[in-house]
Short mmCIF file of C-alpha atoms and ligand atoms in Angstrom, two decimals:
data_model
loop_
_atom_site.label_atom_id
_atom_site.label_comp_id
_atom_site.label_asym_id
_atom_site.label_seq_id
_atom_site.Cartn_x
_atom_site.Cartn_y
_atom_site.Cartn_z
CA MET N 1 16.31 40.35 16.77
CA ASP N 2 17.00 43.63 15.13
CA VAL N 3 14.68 43.18 12.22
CA PHE N 4 10.78 42.83 11.83
CA LYS N 5 7.92 42.49 9.34
CA ILE N 6 4.48 43.64 9.78
CA SER N 7 2.52 40.65 8.40
CA VAL N 8 2.87 36.70 8.00
CA ASP N 9 2.03 37.10 4.18
CA THR N 10 5.06 39.56 3.40
CA GLN N 11 8.84 38.59 3.02
CA GLN N 12 9.68 42.31 3.37
CA PHE N 13 11.37 42.91 6.45
CA HIS N 14 12.95 46.29 8.24
CA LYS N 15 15.45 47.00 10.83
CA ILE N 16 13.77 47.77 14.16
CA THR N 17 13.99 51.64 14.48
CA GLN N 18 11.07 53.85 15.91
CA ASP N 19 11.05 55.75 12.36
CA ASN N 20 10.89 52.50 10.58
CA PHE N 21 8.33 51.06 12.69
CA ASP N 22 5.92 54.25 12.52
CA GLN N 23 6.60 54.69 8.74
CA VAL N 24 5.05 51.23 7.94
CA THR N 25 2.60 50.92 10.58
CA LYS N 26 1.32 54.53 10.82
CA LYS N 27 0.88 53.92 14.37
CA GLN N 28 -2.14 51.85 13.71
CA ALA N 29 -3.47 48.90 15.36
CA PRO N 30 -2.77 46.03 15.87
CA TRP N 31 1.04 47.16 15.79
CA TYR N 32 0.36 49.79 18.36
CA GLN N 33 -1.41 47.86 20.99
CA PRO N 34 -1.39 48.84 24.66
CA ILE N 35 -0.64 45.91 26.90
CA ASN N 36 -0.98 46.01 30.74
CA GLY N 37 -1.53 49.78 30.69
CA HIS N 38 1.59 50.50 28.79
CA GLN N 39 2.38 51.24 25.23
CA GLY N 40 2.95 48.29 23.30
CA TRP N 41 4.76 47.64 19.73
CA PHE N 42 3.90 44.30 17.76
CA ALA N 43 5.22 42.75 14.55
CA VAL N 44 6.11 39.41 12.97
CA CYS N 45 9.37 37.69 13.21
CA PRO N 46 11.06 37.46 9.66
CA ALA N 47 12.42 34.08 10.38
CA CYS N 48 9.40 32.07 12.18
CA ASP N 49 6.50 34.11 11.50
CA ASN N 50 5.47 34.22 15.06
CA PRO N 51 4.38 37.47 16.88
CA ILE N 52 6.88 39.91 18.32
CA GLN N 53 6.94 42.68 21.01
CA ILE N 54 9.46 45.59 20.24
CA ILE N 55 11.18 46.23 23.54
CA GLY N 56 12.96 49.45 24.47
CA MET N 57 11.43 51.24 21.58
CA LEU N 58 11.31 54.62 23.29
CA GLU N 59 14.89 54.15 25.32
CA ARG N 60 18.17 55.44 24.06
CA ASP N 61 19.57 52.01 23.71
CA ALA N 62 18.68 50.45 20.31
CA PRO N 63 15.12 48.60 20.51
CA TYR N 64 15.20 44.99 19.82
CA GLY N 65 12.11 42.49 19.00
CA LYS N 66 11.42 39.69 21.20
CA HIS N 67 8.99 36.67 20.62
CA PHE N 68 5.54 37.21 22.13
CA PHE N 69 3.53 34.36 23.69
CA PRO N 70 1.03 35.77 26.00
CA THR N 71 -0.38 33.38 28.57
CA ALA N 72 -3.55 32.02 27.42
CA GLY N 73 -6.24 34.33 27.33
CA ALA N 74 -4.46 37.23 28.96
CA VAL N 75 -3.97 39.21 25.62
CA SER N 76 -5.06 38.46 22.20
CA VAL N 77 -2.35 37.32 20.28
CA PRO N 78 -1.51 40.32 17.50
CA LEU N 79 -1.26 39.85 13.97
CA LYS N 80 -1.34 36.14 13.44
CA GLY N 81 -3.99 35.40 16.12
CA ARG N 82 -1.82 32.11 16.91
CA THR N 83 1.42 31.15 17.74
CA ASP N 84 3.66 28.13 16.60
CA LYS N 85 5.81 26.89 19.41
CA GLU N 86 7.58 24.33 17.22
CA GLU N 87 8.68 27.04 14.53
CA TYR N 88 9.69 29.12 17.53
CA GLU N 89 11.92 26.26 19.03
CA TRP N 90 14.19 26.23 15.67
CA CYS N 91 14.00 30.27 14.90
CA PRO N 92 17.50 31.27 14.80
CA TYR N 93 16.63 34.34 16.71
CA ALA N 94 15.51 31.97 19.71
CA SER N 95 17.59 28.88 19.37
CA LYS N 96 20.94 30.63 19.85
CA ASN N 97 22.70 27.50 20.91
CA LYS N 98 20.80 24.99 19.18
CA HIS N 99 23.07 22.95 17.17
CA LEU N 100 21.58 22.18 13.51
CA THR N 101 22.20 18.92 11.74
CA LYS N 102 20.60 18.47 8.00
CA ASP N 103 18.57 15.85 9.56
CA ASP N 104 16.71 18.30 11.81
CA ARG N 105 13.23 18.64 9.85
CA ARG N 106 9.78 20.05 10.20
CA ALA N 107 6.81 18.32 9.62
CA ALA N 108 5.86 17.45 6.19
CA GLY N 109 2.85 19.69 6.21
CA SER N 110 4.42 22.79 7.85
CA GLU N 111 3.15 25.90 6.31
CA LEU N 112 6.51 27.70 6.40
CA ALA N 113 7.97 24.65 4.38
CA VAL N 114 5.37 24.90 1.58
CA LEU N 115 5.96 28.59 1.62
CA ILE N 116 9.82 28.23 1.45
CA LYS N 117 9.24 25.70 -1.54
CA GLN N 118 6.94 28.02 -3.53
CA ILE N 119 9.23 31.09 -3.17
CA LEU N 120 12.13 28.99 -4.13
CA ILE N 121 10.17 27.88 -7.60
CA GLU N 122 9.15 31.34 -8.22
CA GLN N 123 12.44 33.14 -7.71
CA PHE N 124 14.72 30.27 -8.78
CA ASP N 125 16.63 32.33 -11.45
CA ARG N 126 17.56 34.99 -8.94
CA VAL N 127 18.66 32.16 -6.48
CA ILE N 128 20.74 30.81 -9.17
CA TYR N 129 22.19 34.37 -10.01
CA LEU N 130 23.04 35.14 -6.35
CA LEU N 131 24.66 31.82 -5.69
CA GLU N 132 26.99 32.50 -8.77
CA LYS N 133 27.71 36.00 -7.53
CA THR N 134 28.62 34.80 -4.02
CA THR N 135 30.58 31.45 -5.13
CA GLY N 136 32.09 33.04 -8.22
CA MET N 137 31.39 29.98 -10.05
CA ARG N 138 28.90 29.56 -12.89
CA ILE N 139 25.76 27.07 -12.49
CA SER N 140 24.82 25.76 -15.57
CA PHE N 141 21.44 24.59 -16.36
CA ALA N 142 22.14 21.10 -16.02
CA LEU N 143 23.91 21.70 -12.66
CA ALA N 144 20.86 23.59 -11.63
CA LYS N 145 18.66 20.61 -12.55
CA GLN N 146 20.87 18.13 -10.56
CA MET N 147 20.86 20.49 -7.59
CA LEU N 148 16.93 20.70 -7.80
CA GLU N 149 16.72 16.97 -7.91
CA GLU N 150 18.71 16.57 -4.87
CA TYR N 151 17.03 19.45 -2.99
CA ARG N 152 14.00 17.34 -3.73
CA ALA N 153 15.23 14.15 -2.76
CA ALA N 154 16.25 15.78 0.63
CA GLU N 155 13.16 17.84 0.93
CA GLY N 156 15.37 20.94 1.79
CA TRP N 157 12.56 23.18 2.41
CA ARG N 158 11.71 20.79 5.67
CA TYR N 159 15.03 21.49 6.92
CA ARG N 160 14.84 23.24 10.33
CA GLY N 161 17.70 25.82 9.38
CA ALA N 162 15.60 27.08 6.16
CA THR N 163 13.87 30.35 6.32
CA ARG N 164 12.29 32.34 3.65
CA GLN N 165 15.54 34.87 4.35
CA ASN N 166 18.18 32.05 3.60
CA ILE N 167 16.56 30.22 0.61
CA PRO N 168 19.58 30.28 -1.66
CA TRP N 169 22.20 29.13 0.62
CA VAL N 170 20.30 26.63 2.12
CA PHE N 171 19.30 25.39 -1.62
CA ALA N 172 22.94 25.19 -2.13
CA TYR N 173 23.49 23.38 1.19
CA MET N 174 21.32 20.30 0.14
CA MET N 175 23.58 19.64 -2.84
CA GLN N 176 25.98 16.59 -2.61
CA ALA N 177 29.47 16.89 -4.04
CA LYS N 178 29.74 17.53 -7.68
CA ARG N 179 33.06 17.36 -9.76
CA VAL N 180 34.91 20.29 -10.44
CA ARG N 181 36.70 19.53 -13.71
CA GLY N 182 34.68 21.53 -16.32
CA ARG N 183 33.34 24.21 -14.37
CA THR N 184 33.80 27.83 -14.74
CA PHE N 185 35.09 29.87 -12.15
CA PHE N 186 34.99 34.03 -12.62
CA ASP N 187 36.54 34.41 -9.04
CA LYS N 188 40.26 35.02 -10.05
CA LYS N 189 41.24 34.65 -6.69
CA LEU N 190 39.88 31.32 -6.03
CA THR N 191 41.17 30.13 -9.55
CA GLU N 192 44.80 31.18 -8.58
CA ASP N 193 44.29 29.42 -5.23
CA LEU N 194 43.20 26.32 -6.86
CA LEU N 195 45.97 26.26 -9.45
CA THR N 196 48.62 26.93 -6.96
CA ARG N 197 47.58 24.06 -5.06
CA ARG N 198 46.95 21.89 -7.75
CA PRO N 199 49.37 22.18 -10.60
CA ASP N 200 48.09 19.56 -12.55
CA LEU N 201 45.20 21.70 -13.31
CA THR N 202 44.87 24.53 -15.83
CA CYS N 203 42.36 26.95 -16.76
CA ASN N 204 41.30 28.51 -20.07
CA THR N 205 40.54 32.26 -20.74
CA ASN N 206 36.94 31.79 -20.30
CA GLY N 207 37.71 30.25 -16.75
CA LYS N 208 36.99 26.94 -17.34
CA ILE N 209 39.09 24.33 -15.19
CA ASP N 210 40.59 21.35 -16.92
CA ILE N 211 43.46 18.93 -16.40
CA LYS N 212 46.55 19.55 -18.18
CA ASP N 213 47.21 15.85 -19.11
CA ASP N 214 44.04 14.59 -20.46
CA THR N 215 44.79 10.94 -19.94
CA LYS N 216 44.78 11.71 -16.16
CA PHE N 217 41.72 11.77 -13.73
CA CYS N 218 40.56 15.07 -11.86
CA ASP N 219 39.30 13.85 -8.48
CA LEU N 220 38.42 17.26 -7.23
CA SER N 221 34.79 17.96 -6.14
CA PHE N 222 33.13 20.73 -4.45
CA SER N 223 30.32 20.98 -1.84
CA PHE N 224 28.55 23.44 0.67
CA ILE N 225 28.90 22.39 4.18
CA ARG N 226 29.09 23.77 7.54
CA HIS N 227 25.81 25.57 8.01
CA ARG N 228 26.34 28.09 10.96
CA ARG N 229 24.29 30.67 12.31
CA HIS N 230 24.78 33.04 15.29
CA VAL N 231 22.93 35.84 17.16
CA ASN N 232 25.07 38.34 18.31
CA GLN N 233 23.50 41.49 19.82
CA HIS N 234 20.18 40.77 18.24
CA THR N 235 21.80 40.49 14.92
CA LEU N 236 21.56 37.34 13.05
CA SER N 237 24.70 36.13 10.95
CA GLU N 238 24.57 32.85 8.76
CA SER N 239 27.26 31.14 6.88
CA ILE N 240 28.25 28.17 4.85
CA GLU N 241 31.45 26.73 3.51
CA PHE N 242 32.02 26.53 -0.28
CA ASN N 243 34.61 23.66 -0.05
CA ILE N 244 36.76 22.08 -2.80
CA ALA N 245 38.20 18.81 -1.87
CA ASN N 246 40.20 15.82 -3.30
CA SER N 247 39.10 12.21 -3.12
CA LYS N 248 40.61 11.62 0.21
CA GLN N 249 38.27 14.13 1.65
CA GLU N 250 41.12 16.71 2.15
CA THR N 251 40.18 20.18 1.73
CA VAL N 252 42.10 21.69 -1.28
CA CYS N 253 40.30 25.27 -1.33
CA LYS N 254 37.43 26.91 0.93
CA ARG N 255 35.49 30.03 1.26
CA GLU N 256 33.13 31.31 3.90
CA ILE N 257 30.00 32.48 2.34
CA ILE N 258 28.38 34.78 4.59
CA PHE N 259 24.54 35.01 3.90
CA GLU N 260 23.32 38.54 2.39
CA HIS N 261 19.63 38.17 3.50
CA ASP N 262 19.07 42.01 2.28
CA TYR N 263 20.49 41.35 -1.05
CA PHE N 264 18.21 38.40 -1.33
CA LEU N 265 15.31 40.46 -0.68
CA LYS N 266 16.45 43.10 -2.83
CA LEU N 267 16.60 40.67 -5.52
CA ILE N 268 13.22 39.18 -5.25
CA ASN N 269 11.53 42.86 -5.09
CA SER N 270 13.46 43.92 -7.88
CA LYS N 271 11.07 45.20 -10.95
CA ASN N 272 13.46 44.55 -13.47
CA GLU N 273 11.36 41.60 -15.23
CA ALA N 274 13.48 41.99 -18.37
CA SER N 275 16.74 40.16 -17.06
CA ARG N 276 14.91 37.41 -15.46
CA ARG N 277 15.51 33.94 -16.77
CA MET N 278 12.28 32.39 -16.69
CA ASN N 279 13.33 29.05 -18.21
CA PHE N 280 15.32 28.44 -14.61
CA VAL N 281 11.59 29.16 -13.05
CA GLU N 282 10.12 26.58 -15.23
CA LEU N 283 12.94 24.04 -14.68
CA ALA N 284 12.53 24.62 -10.80
CA ARG N 285 8.61 24.10 -11.35
CA SER N 286 8.81 20.87 -13.36
CA VAL N 287 11.08 19.19 -10.81
CA LEU N 288 9.45 20.43 -7.41
CA ALA N 289 5.81 21.06 -8.09
ZN1 LIG E 301 11.22 33.88 15.26
#
């Protein structure tokens, strides 16, 4: 992996470079710790909260992080004090080729699952903001509520592909198909595509999609499908597909949505409390808590 964090309790992750590592650890233990008579650098995996060792810190090529599981009793496990093999098995940085399905689930009491749910509640207005930005579609209070109820029914926090970094997108992924008619799109390109493919539709000046002939039925629905994750040269990339389909399950329009883990982190660390919409947070709390 190409990112690290310095404790299990934080969501703040950093790119692995010697400068970044020194800056946040000040070269102190337990991050700096000799191992087998050599210098060792330890941190925590941002996705599965297991310890990692930084490999090649002093070499010319870019250093990277590798999950660290010392043989029993040989060295104490830095930072967390213990390891969680099950989370490791499904860590996106470890299970490169493992194909995920929505039915792959964590145990009910999983620590990470509980944390994911808690963060979703506390940051719910930002999750909605981010999804509106990335889909180009307005998410009304009513839609947000439906999505929360479906997330609760699916126990989305237990989905194996859910991490603390991808909360907004996995939240959307748990949603069942919803009708398109009456939704507001502010992505001009997407609206154009949609109206070109479906001349029976129209769009008002606010971007609201409607059907031209009011006596007709609009069969279109949208959903989020195909969660994919891939590690290339230690860098994780994840995506889902924002799909608009007709009643024959034929795709009419689609967009690949690339997860921007950094952007989500920036949003939740933002000190701008004035722009927060606490009614969304209260909504999430009332449905999920
Ligand atoms: Zn991991």
